[in-house]
XYZ file of C-alpha atoms in Angstrom:
611
model
C 60.156 55.672 14.213
C 56.465 56.219 13.435
C 55.944 58.147 10.226
C 53.428 60.990 10.393
C 50.332 60.296 8.335
C 48.041 63.088 7.128
C 44.764 63.346 9.067
C 41.424 64.560 7.823
C 40.392 68.075 8.857
C 36.809 68.526 9.944
C 34.555 71.572 10.039
C 34.631 73.135 13.503
C 30.867 73.478 13.667
C 30.290 69.819 12.853
C 32.814 68.690 15.452
C 31.182 70.863 18.088
C 27.716 69.613 17.226
C 28.759 65.966 17.438
C 30.619 66.514 20.687
C 27.532 68.121 22.200
C 25.315 65.223 21.115
C 27.769 62.627 22.389
C 28.256 64.419 25.666
C 24.529 64.708 26.248
C 24.122 60.946 26.184
C 27.422 59.888 27.694
C 25.807 58.919 30.987
C 23.857 56.124 29.296
C 24.709 52.487 29.923
C 24.653 49.218 28.041
C 21.142 48.427 29.329
C 18.879 51.414 28.771
C 15.208 52.153 29.341
C 13.559 53.204 26.062
C 9.862 53.439 26.988
C 10.313 57.040 28.113
C 9.550 60.550 26.894
C 12.070 63.137 25.677
C 13.028 63.994 29.253
C 13.434 60.365 30.312
C 10.184 60.232 32.303
C 8.399 56.883 32.446
C 4.741 56.144 31.736
C 2.711 53.825 33.914
C 3.767 50.930 31.693
C 4.094 49.659 28.136
C 2.140 47.093 26.139
C 2.958 43.527 25.286
C 4.948 43.917 22.048
C 7.987 45.808 20.787
C 9.760 46.373 17.480
C 13.327 47.469 16.747
C 15.069 48.800 13.630
C 17.920 46.904 12.035
C 20.642 48.969 13.752
C 18.869 49.119 17.115
C 18.437 52.884 16.949
C 14.632 53.029 16.747
C 12.395 51.108 19.170
C 8.612 51.031 18.813
C 6.244 50.169 21.641
C 2.629 50.609 22.729
C 1.673 52.472 25.873
C -1.359 54.039 27.499
C 0.848 56.699 29.075
C -0.255 60.292 28.396
C 3.193 61.825 28.992
C 5.143 60.348 26.073
C 4.187 62.354 22.968
C 6.786 65.043 22.245
C 4.696 66.725 19.525
C 1.209 67.176 20.978
C -0.982 66.479 23.996
C -2.118 62.883 24.412
C -5.756 63.049 25.469
C -7.386 59.931 24.037
C -6.921 57.814 27.166
C -6.022 54.796 25.039
C -3.021 52.708 24.096
C -0.965 54.427 21.392
C 2.118 53.383 19.428
C 5.345 55.337 19.962
C 8.868 55.226 18.534
C 11.909 56.128 20.634
C 15.107 57.262 18.911
C 18.055 56.108 21.041
C 20.433 58.623 19.434
C 18.349 61.787 19.785
C 16.498 60.502 22.894
C 13.261 61.705 21.286
C 9.952 59.835 21.534
C 7.112 60.438 19.067
C 3.603 59.056 18.732
C 3.052 57.402 15.354
C -0.504 56.097 15.759
C -1.816 59.397 14.433
C -3.461 60.470 11.188
C -1.661 62.179 8.310
C -2.717 65.526 9.786
C -1.376 64.486 13.190
C -4.745 63.899 14.855
C -4.736 61.244 17.550
C -6.799 58.102 17.215
C -10.142 57.699 18.986
C -9.314 54.098 19.882
C -6.439 51.932 21.006
C -3.412 51.000 18.871
C -1.034 48.085 19.382
C 1.477 45.645 17.855
C 4.077 47.813 16.063
C 6.449 46.550 13.374
C 9.342 48.622 11.970
C 11.020 48.712 8.572
C 14.787 48.174 8.607
C 15.613 51.896 8.906
C 12.721 52.742 11.220
C 10.978 54.974 8.677
C 7.807 52.915 8.266
C 5.771 51.719 11.255
C 3.016 49.159 10.795
C 0.529 48.689 13.620
C -3.082 47.750 14.231
C -5.722 50.017 15.690
C -9.375 50.061 16.669
C -10.145 53.591 15.526
C -12.258 55.623 13.112
C -9.949 58.623 12.700
C -6.502 57.482 11.516
C -7.131 57.100 7.787
C -9.817 57.215 5.124
C -11.944 54.093 5.336
C -11.325 53.356 9.038
C -14.438 51.759 10.513
C -13.749 51.297 14.222
C -12.945 47.609 13.738
C -9.353 46.595 14.444
C -7.420 47.291 11.211
C -3.789 47.441 10.061
C -2.108 50.748 9.200
C 1.306 51.998 8.119
C 2.712 55.341 9.251
C 5.428 56.953 7.093
C 7.735 59.117 9.225
C 9.492 60.766 6.262
C 7.197 61.425 3.306
C 9.485 64.138 1.897
C 12.363 61.619 1.992
C 14.891 64.115 3.298
C 16.163 61.683 5.938
C 14.680 63.675 8.815
C 11.959 61.715 10.583
C 8.775 63.059 12.176
C 8.764 66.556 10.700
C 5.340 68.251 10.814
C 3.736 68.010 7.390
C 6.041 65.183 6.296
C 4.191 62.247 7.836
C 1.351 60.086 6.531
C -0.805 57.202 7.717
C -2.553 54.779 5.353
C -4.997 51.907 5.806
C -3.473 48.563 4.780
C -6.192 45.996 5.559
C -8.503 47.260 2.843
C -10.664 45.755 0.130
C -9.898 46.139 -3.599
C -12.291 49.117 -3.554
C -10.291 50.795 -0.749
C -12.716 50.205 2.140
C -11.683 48.741 5.465
C -12.087 45.002 5.702
C -15.257 43.624 7.242
C -13.415 41.747 9.956
C -10.651 42.153 12.495
C -7.123 42.552 11.104
C -4.039 42.561 13.315
C -0.443 41.396 13.943
C 1.274 43.285 11.085
C 4.845 42.524 10.010
C 6.494 44.939 7.561
C 9.341 44.137 5.173
C 12.743 45.788 5.419
C 12.008 48.361 2.681
C 8.455 48.950 3.875
C 6.829 47.769 0.636
C 5.117 44.609 1.901
C 2.981 44.147 5.005
C 1.911 40.719 6.231
C -0.985 40.489 8.655
C -3.778 38.207 9.791
C -7.480 38.884 9.345
C -10.945 37.407 9.677
C -12.250 39.732 6.960
C -13.770 37.826 4.000
C -13.588 40.758 1.551
C -9.872 41.573 1.316
C -9.430 39.225 -1.651
C -11.900 37.579 -3.992
C -13.091 34.075 -3.194
C -12.364 34.094 0.549
C -15.122 31.787 1.756
C -13.387 29.503 4.251
C -14.684 31.386 7.299
C -11.275 31.233 8.999
C -8.672 33.746 10.048
C -6.157 33.916 7.191
C -2.706 35.386 6.546
C -2.450 38.148 3.938
C 0.338 40.149 2.304
C -0.368 43.678 1.077
C 1.894 45.127 -1.639
C 2.036 48.911 -1.281
C 3.550 49.274 -4.751
C 1.803 46.671 -6.889
C 2.436 48.626 -10.091
C 6.172 48.687 -9.344
C 6.710 52.374 -10.066
C 8.431 53.019 -6.736
C 5.595 55.184 -5.389
C 3.940 53.682 -2.333
C 0.255 53.808 -1.470
C -1.060 55.224 -4.731
C -4.832 54.990 -5.097
C -5.756 51.548 -6.473
C -2.070 50.648 -6.877
C -1.978 48.302 -3.887
C -2.694 44.594 -3.961
C -3.407 42.014 -1.278
C -2.521 38.329 -1.554
C -3.485 35.335 0.543
C -2.182 31.795 0.602
C -3.853 29.017 -1.294
C -2.756 25.401 -1.549
C -1.184 24.300 -4.830
C -4.596 23.239 -6.131
C -6.173 26.556 -5.151
C -7.983 25.164 -2.105
C -8.298 27.561 0.840
C -6.881 26.588 4.245
C -9.428 24.691 6.346
C -8.210 26.143 9.652
C -7.033 29.390 11.160
C -3.655 30.905 10.287
C -1.871 33.447 12.494
C 1.419 34.943 13.742
C 2.811 36.098 10.359
C 6.403 37.330 10.119
C 7.820 38.614 6.832
C 11.444 38.383 5.712
C 13.208 41.724 5.395
C 14.728 41.071 1.976
C 12.841 38.148 0.415
C 9.209 37.404 -0.550
C 8.808 34.960 2.327
C 6.267 34.933 5.135
C 6.298 32.409 7.953
C 3.190 31.785 10.004
C 1.404 29.292 12.235
C -1.587 27.359 10.954
C -4.099 24.795 12.164
C -5.107 23.991 8.572
C -4.673 20.465 7.213
C -4.983 21.314 3.522
C -1.267 21.815 2.919
C 0.602 18.946 1.297
C 2.390 16.835 3.878
C 0.134 17.943 6.756
C -1.173 14.779 8.350
C -2.268 16.189 11.740
C -4.458 18.928 13.154
C -1.610 20.243 15.332
C -0.386 23.789 14.841
C 2.383 23.838 12.246
C 4.825 26.489 11.055
C 4.702 27.191 7.320
C 7.077 29.212 5.117
C 5.286 30.824 2.176
C 7.020 32.285 -0.890
C 4.266 34.713 -1.850
C 5.928 35.694 -5.139
C 5.779 32.102 -6.428
C 2.908 30.907 -4.181
C 5.035 28.031 -2.910
C 5.014 26.809 0.663
C 6.740 24.330 2.942
C 5.982 23.031 6.417
C 9.178 23.886 8.308
C 8.233 22.504 11.732
C 9.435 19.155 10.463
C 12.445 16.845 10.473
C 14.968 16.832 7.578
C 13.204 13.740 6.237
C 9.926 15.656 6.098
C 8.245 14.130 9.146
C 5.961 16.642 10.847
C 6.603 17.739 14.401
C 4.803 15.363 16.755
C 3.353 18.202 18.849
C 2.216 21.802 18.210
C 4.683 24.445 16.985
C 4.154 28.206 16.914
C 5.627 31.731 17.210
C 7.839 31.725 14.099
C 10.288 34.323 12.864
C 12.438 34.388 9.720
C 15.871 35.659 8.679
C 16.189 38.460 6.129
C 16.747 36.099 3.179
C 14.069 33.616 4.235
C 16.525 30.769 4.818
C 16.408 30.410 8.614
C 13.158 30.005 10.551
C 12.981 29.997 14.319
C 9.961 28.760 16.282
C 8.922 27.198 19.563
C 7.585 23.665 19.815
C 6.442 20.965 22.210
C 7.671 18.333 19.763
C 10.127 15.656 20.785
C 11.176 14.481 17.315
C 12.859 17.622 15.956
C 16.190 17.094 17.737
C 17.946 14.080 19.198
C 18.714 15.976 22.423
C 15.277 17.511 22.890
C 13.009 16.671 25.802
C 9.503 15.901 24.500
C 6.567 18.000 25.702
C 8.811 20.781 26.958
C 8.461 24.103 25.141
C 11.779 24.561 23.331
C 13.078 26.862 20.611
C 14.398 25.489 17.319
C 16.256 27.031 14.384
C 15.310 25.435 11.063
C 17.771 25.829 8.177
C 15.899 25.510 4.881
C 19.178 25.069 2.956
C 21.477 23.157 5.286
C 23.326 21.556 2.377
C 24.107 25.028 0.972
C 23.149 24.290 -2.622
C 20.778 27.232 -2.886
C 17.644 25.080 -3.090
C 15.260 25.525 -0.172
C 13.217 22.820 1.523
C 14.722 19.749 -0.162
C 14.117 16.477 1.642
C 17.354 15.696 3.434
C 18.685 19.181 2.735
C 17.339 20.910 5.841
C 18.304 20.807 9.519
C 16.947 21.651 12.958
C 19.089 23.015 15.761
C 17.873 23.042 19.349
C 18.473 26.593 20.584
C 17.449 26.117 24.201
C 20.341 23.897 25.239
C 22.282 23.809 28.480
C 26.064 23.621 28.733
C 26.034 19.834 28.602
C 24.202 19.943 25.268
C 20.860 18.630 26.526
C 17.636 20.584 26.244
C 16.767 23.063 28.979
C 14.132 22.000 31.487
C 12.535 25.455 31.416
C 9.676 26.659 29.238
C 10.885 28.779 26.299
C 8.895 31.321 24.328
C 8.904 34.277 21.898
C 11.901 33.458 19.655
C 13.288 36.050 17.233
C 16.153 35.696 14.747
C 18.692 38.188 13.389
C 18.940 39.001 9.681
C 21.689 36.462 8.972
C 20.303 33.735 11.220
C 23.351 34.073 13.453
C 21.587 35.010 16.677
C 18.290 34.075 18.293
C 16.668 35.901 21.185
C 14.070 34.147 23.296
C 12.323 34.094 26.651
C 12.817 31.275 29.127
C 11.948 30.251 32.658
C 14.906 27.889 32.646
C 17.533 28.383 35.329
C 19.963 26.048 33.545
C 20.813 28.043 30.407
C 23.531 30.233 31.975
C 25.505 30.109 35.190
C 24.254 31.845 38.338
C 20.642 32.221 37.210
C 19.053 32.366 40.640
C 16.314 34.975 40.310
C 13.520 32.480 39.673
C 12.098 34.787 36.981
C 11.480 34.645 33.263
C 14.584 36.043 31.546
C 15.555 37.027 28.008
C 18.476 35.203 26.403
C 20.496 35.383 23.189
C 21.901 32.276 21.500
C 24.758 32.487 18.990
C 24.594 29.924 16.181
C 28.332 29.880 15.374
C 29.393 28.863 18.878
C 26.208 27.522 20.464
C 26.767 29.943 23.323
C 23.853 31.433 25.278
C 24.006 34.716 27.203
C 21.395 36.422 29.335
C 20.268 39.816 27.975
C 17.734 40.931 30.587
C 20.382 42.135 33.024
C 21.488 45.503 34.363
C 24.439 47.325 32.833
C 26.767 45.753 35.382
C 25.439 42.278 34.582
C 23.300 41.934 37.706
C 20.248 39.755 37.151
C 16.767 41.260 37.087
C 14.572 41.206 40.174
C 11.417 40.786 38.092
C 10.232 38.862 35.064
C 11.078 39.977 31.534
C 9.215 39.311 28.285
C 8.615 40.173 24.605
C 12.214 40.026 23.282
C 12.995 41.509 19.843
C 16.495 41.211 18.389
C 17.702 43.800 15.901
C 18.532 42.749 12.365
C 22.263 43.208 12.970
C 22.065 40.998 16.064
C 23.692 43.640 18.256
C 20.677 44.808 20.256
C 17.838 43.122 22.119
C 14.721 45.055 23.082
C 12.546 43.558 25.802
C 10.016 44.387 28.480
C 10.478 43.825 32.158
C 8.649 44.225 35.456
C 12.003 44.495 37.239
C 12.683 47.763 39.069
C 16.456 47.232 39.287
C 17.591 47.130 35.646
C 17.922 50.914 35.419
C 17.693 52.938 38.606
C 15.881 54.932 39.731
C 12.683 53.311 38.502
C 9.814 55.733 39.069
C 6.978 53.350 38.172
C 8.008 50.516 40.494
C 6.622 47.192 39.253
C 5.438 48.825 36.024
C 6.180 47.078 32.738
C 9.024 49.035 31.097
C 10.769 48.694 27.729
C 14.554 48.264 27.617
C 17.343 47.676 25.125
C 20.457 45.677 25.893
C 23.275 46.686 23.535
C 25.900 44.152 22.505
C 24.604 41.143 24.428
C 27.325 39.178 22.592
C 30.074 41.824 22.127
C 32.200 39.615 19.873
C 29.512 39.814 17.186
C 30.179 43.529 16.770
C 33.819 43.019 15.721
C 36.245 40.808 13.863
C 40.035 40.644 13.654
C 41.925 40.534 10.368
C 45.426 41.093 8.928
C 48.683 39.994 10.634
C 51.114 41.761 12.911
C 54.723 42.620 12.079
C 57.423 40.890 14.082
C 59.236 43.375 16.319
C 62.936 43.596 17.139
C 62.196 41.569 20.294
C 61.025 38.678 18.136
C 57.404 39.184 19.200
C 54.328 39.535 16.987
C 52.111 42.226 18.560
C 48.406 41.402 18.543
C 45.087 43.016 19.439
C 42.595 42.168 22.149
C 39.285 44.027 22.311
C 36.814 44.305 25.165
C 33.402 45.997 25.164
C 31.373 47.572 22.368
C 31.858 50.819 20.480
C 28.862 53.017 21.289
C 27.741 56.597 20.764
C 25.781 56.612 24.021
C 27.524 54.299 26.477
C 29.884 55.448 29.201
C 31.382 51.959 29.369
C 34.852 51.379 27.924
C 35.594 49.822 24.560
C 39.239 48.855 25.071
C 41.464 48.278 22.023
C 44.641 46.802 23.427
C 47.944 45.956 21.711
C 49.628 43.053 23.495
C 53.289 41.939 23.332
C 54.540 45.367 22.250
C 57.947 46.792 23.139
C 58.124 48.234 26.659
C 59.000 51.911 26.867
C 58.163 52.687 23.228
C 55.202 54.874 22.264
C 52.515 53.981 19.764
C 49.490 55.377 17.972
C 46.124 53.834 17.156
C 44.993 54.574 13.621
C 41.364 54.213 12.537
C 39.318 54.796 9.419
C 36.142 53.642 7.681
C 37.770 51.281 5.171
C 40.009 48.222 5.157
C 43.111 47.760 3.050
C 45.831 45.169 3.531
C 48.932 46.788 2.041
C 52.504 45.558 2.255
C 54.292 48.345 4.170
C 57.606 48.676 6.033
C 58.119 44.933 6.106
C 54.634 44.315 7.536
C 51.060 45.180 6.650
C 49.175 48.468 6.893
C 45.581 47.322 7.381
C 43.534 50.563 7.413
C 42.935 52.450 4.190
C 44.152 56.055 4.124
C 43.086 58.694 4.857
C 42.654 57.770 8.497
C 42.691 59.378 11.911
C 45.316 58.677 14.546
C 45.360 58.897 18.315
C 47.854 60.908 20.375
C 51.110 59.071 20.998
C 50.551 56.649 23.847
C 52.882 55.142 26.457
C 52.994 51.432 27.150
C 51.629 49.919 30.344
C 52.825 46.751 32.124
C 51.058 43.574 30.985
C 51.233 39.857 31.588
C 52.055 39.063 27.991
C 53.897 35.932 26.973
C 56.596 37.869 25.170
C 57.288 41.424 26.349
C 54.941 42.088 29.314
C 53.911 45.444 27.812
C 50.738 46.748 26.170
C 49.263 49.824 24.521
C 45.656 50.578 25.516
C 43.016 53.029 24.267
C 39.347 53.445 25.175
C 37.743 53.948 21.779
C 34.460 55.093 23.285
C 36.354 58.058 24.711
C 37.478 58.808 21.145
C 33.860 58.683 19.976
C 32.695 60.991 22.763
C 35.476 63.497 22.072
C 33.907 64.450 18.727
C 37.334 64.621 17.098
C 36.075 62.461 14.219
C 32.402 63.191 13.375
C 32.316 60.121 11.116
C 32.183 58.035 14.286
C 28.393 57.827 14.394
C 25.830 55.120 15.047
C 26.048 52.391 12.427
C 29.507 53.393 11.186
C 32.029 50.651 10.427
C 35.516 51.288 11.799
C 38.864 49.627 11.091
C 41.685 50.145 13.606
C 45.345 49.108 14.077
C 48.170 49.936 16.504
C 51.570 51.121 15.206
C 54.551 51.359 17.595
C 58.054 52.811 17.530
C 60.710 50.115 17.144
C 64.172 51.773 16.931
C 65.881 48.386 16.369
C 63.404 47.265 13.686
C 65.230 44.531 11.679
C 63.594 45.831 8.512
C 65.111 49.270 9.165
C 61.881 51.285 9.203
C 61.698 51.897 12.944
C 58.195 50.571 13.545
C 56.078 47.508 14.177
C 52.364 46.766 13.698
C 49.596 44.731 15.273
C 46.867 42.971 13.391
C 43.661 45.011 12.869
C 40.052 44.980 14.030
C 36.811 45.798 12.236
C 33.841 46.825 14.353
C 30.473 48.545 14.165
C 29.428 51.477 16.346
C 26.089 50.845 18.057
C 23.776 53.454 19.650
């Protein structure tokens, strides 16, 4: 028989509050529109770039819509930057001054810190911060200056100028394309300004990194406590060509960017190259190259970098980066700077390139690919492609967003409706979350989420769990039952606080006619118990006793099934929130248990709850 385990008791008020929040969003689907206001209304359209927090909860975008700001009237008639919270369904404008005043010019190109607290963007305004001069500059908005964990409270927000001179004035040139580190301390950007650092006389657009805490005391944006760096060659020579498209690693002092300069060691051509720069050590490496160090034989651009700086993804026309690549077709590549795993980056012969845009047969796709982005661990790459040969049944003739999984080489299409139907319009600007479980993108399609009030307008969407298997992993071993079977788990779908889709946790090859319970908790423990293994650390919650259903199993033709998303929506366990890690295992009655304890166990599953 199943022993009764003690369950945690929760405060009634907290349970009720969580149930209300979950119920309010239960009609959401796996593909959701995020460029909306608090009531779900759409603007006329969104801009050309997005940003997403590590857990996929916060999505930043630019829009000229005047109906999005939940805190004040939007009257400037210009593009502004907004952040949408997928859990609270709230949208706030962040391209505002510390006092909350709106900008008198347009703002674009958001970048989010890992938790969504800090938003970097560029703006052509005179009103957002001290020193603003009406030239396009880079800013950072802090959504939680009192650090109480509540974002966007009045009086607890601040906006600072980043692209500033050592004296604190705005740079005398255009600065744009910011990329902020995971903790919000560093901001990479590109600028034509010659006065951000001393000795900038090359007359080219350069890449810079601004340290918001140069004195290292943990206080950001203190007066004269910031510092800006720019790349120089090993001999101190400035780049002799433009540099652009910077992307900073979340957890390492690494910036990748595109450059036309020829002053870097090993650069023998004037083609655009992708460079990885360790700005703490002022070391660099050309990563659009073969393992032997040969440069790409055609231009490369649009880089992104994993959290630790090891993996760099980029697009290229080159034909010498992979043996299966088609030359002069825009493809996406993943460059591993430590393919031999010895901890030393960029060694000759110790790197590798993997062609991401491959078809089932292993050859390169015939379609143009663009806009690659990589997850924190380098395990997933999102990208845009016109190719109709990357997945089966791609017949829409439109640009689609895809996700490639490094471990399996599998590619899935992300710009689809919740039921998997392909989009009727082109999609663009993909951004994958750090955890690899969410892809934000824009689309002109009017059939991804219906109704679509701004038909043919460019909307922002998020596809949750484009590769559901990445959100979970199996562990532990089942206990052999009296029927001689080893029960095992199968899992379908993703655990979500907002989705009405099922997340089925199913115990296969269990005893027919015997009830079972699903236990779950936040921690794993593999403990010898009753002749098997208990794989969830106590204390844990348990489901109501559940009857078996018929199944086509190889052993007993019976199964136990539970929709875990229904458990989340019930509010019975308020620890089941966005970002929570859950461990779960089925236990079943087994009256003839050979070990004499009256029960049997499946293996266990670990998964993460997404928004």
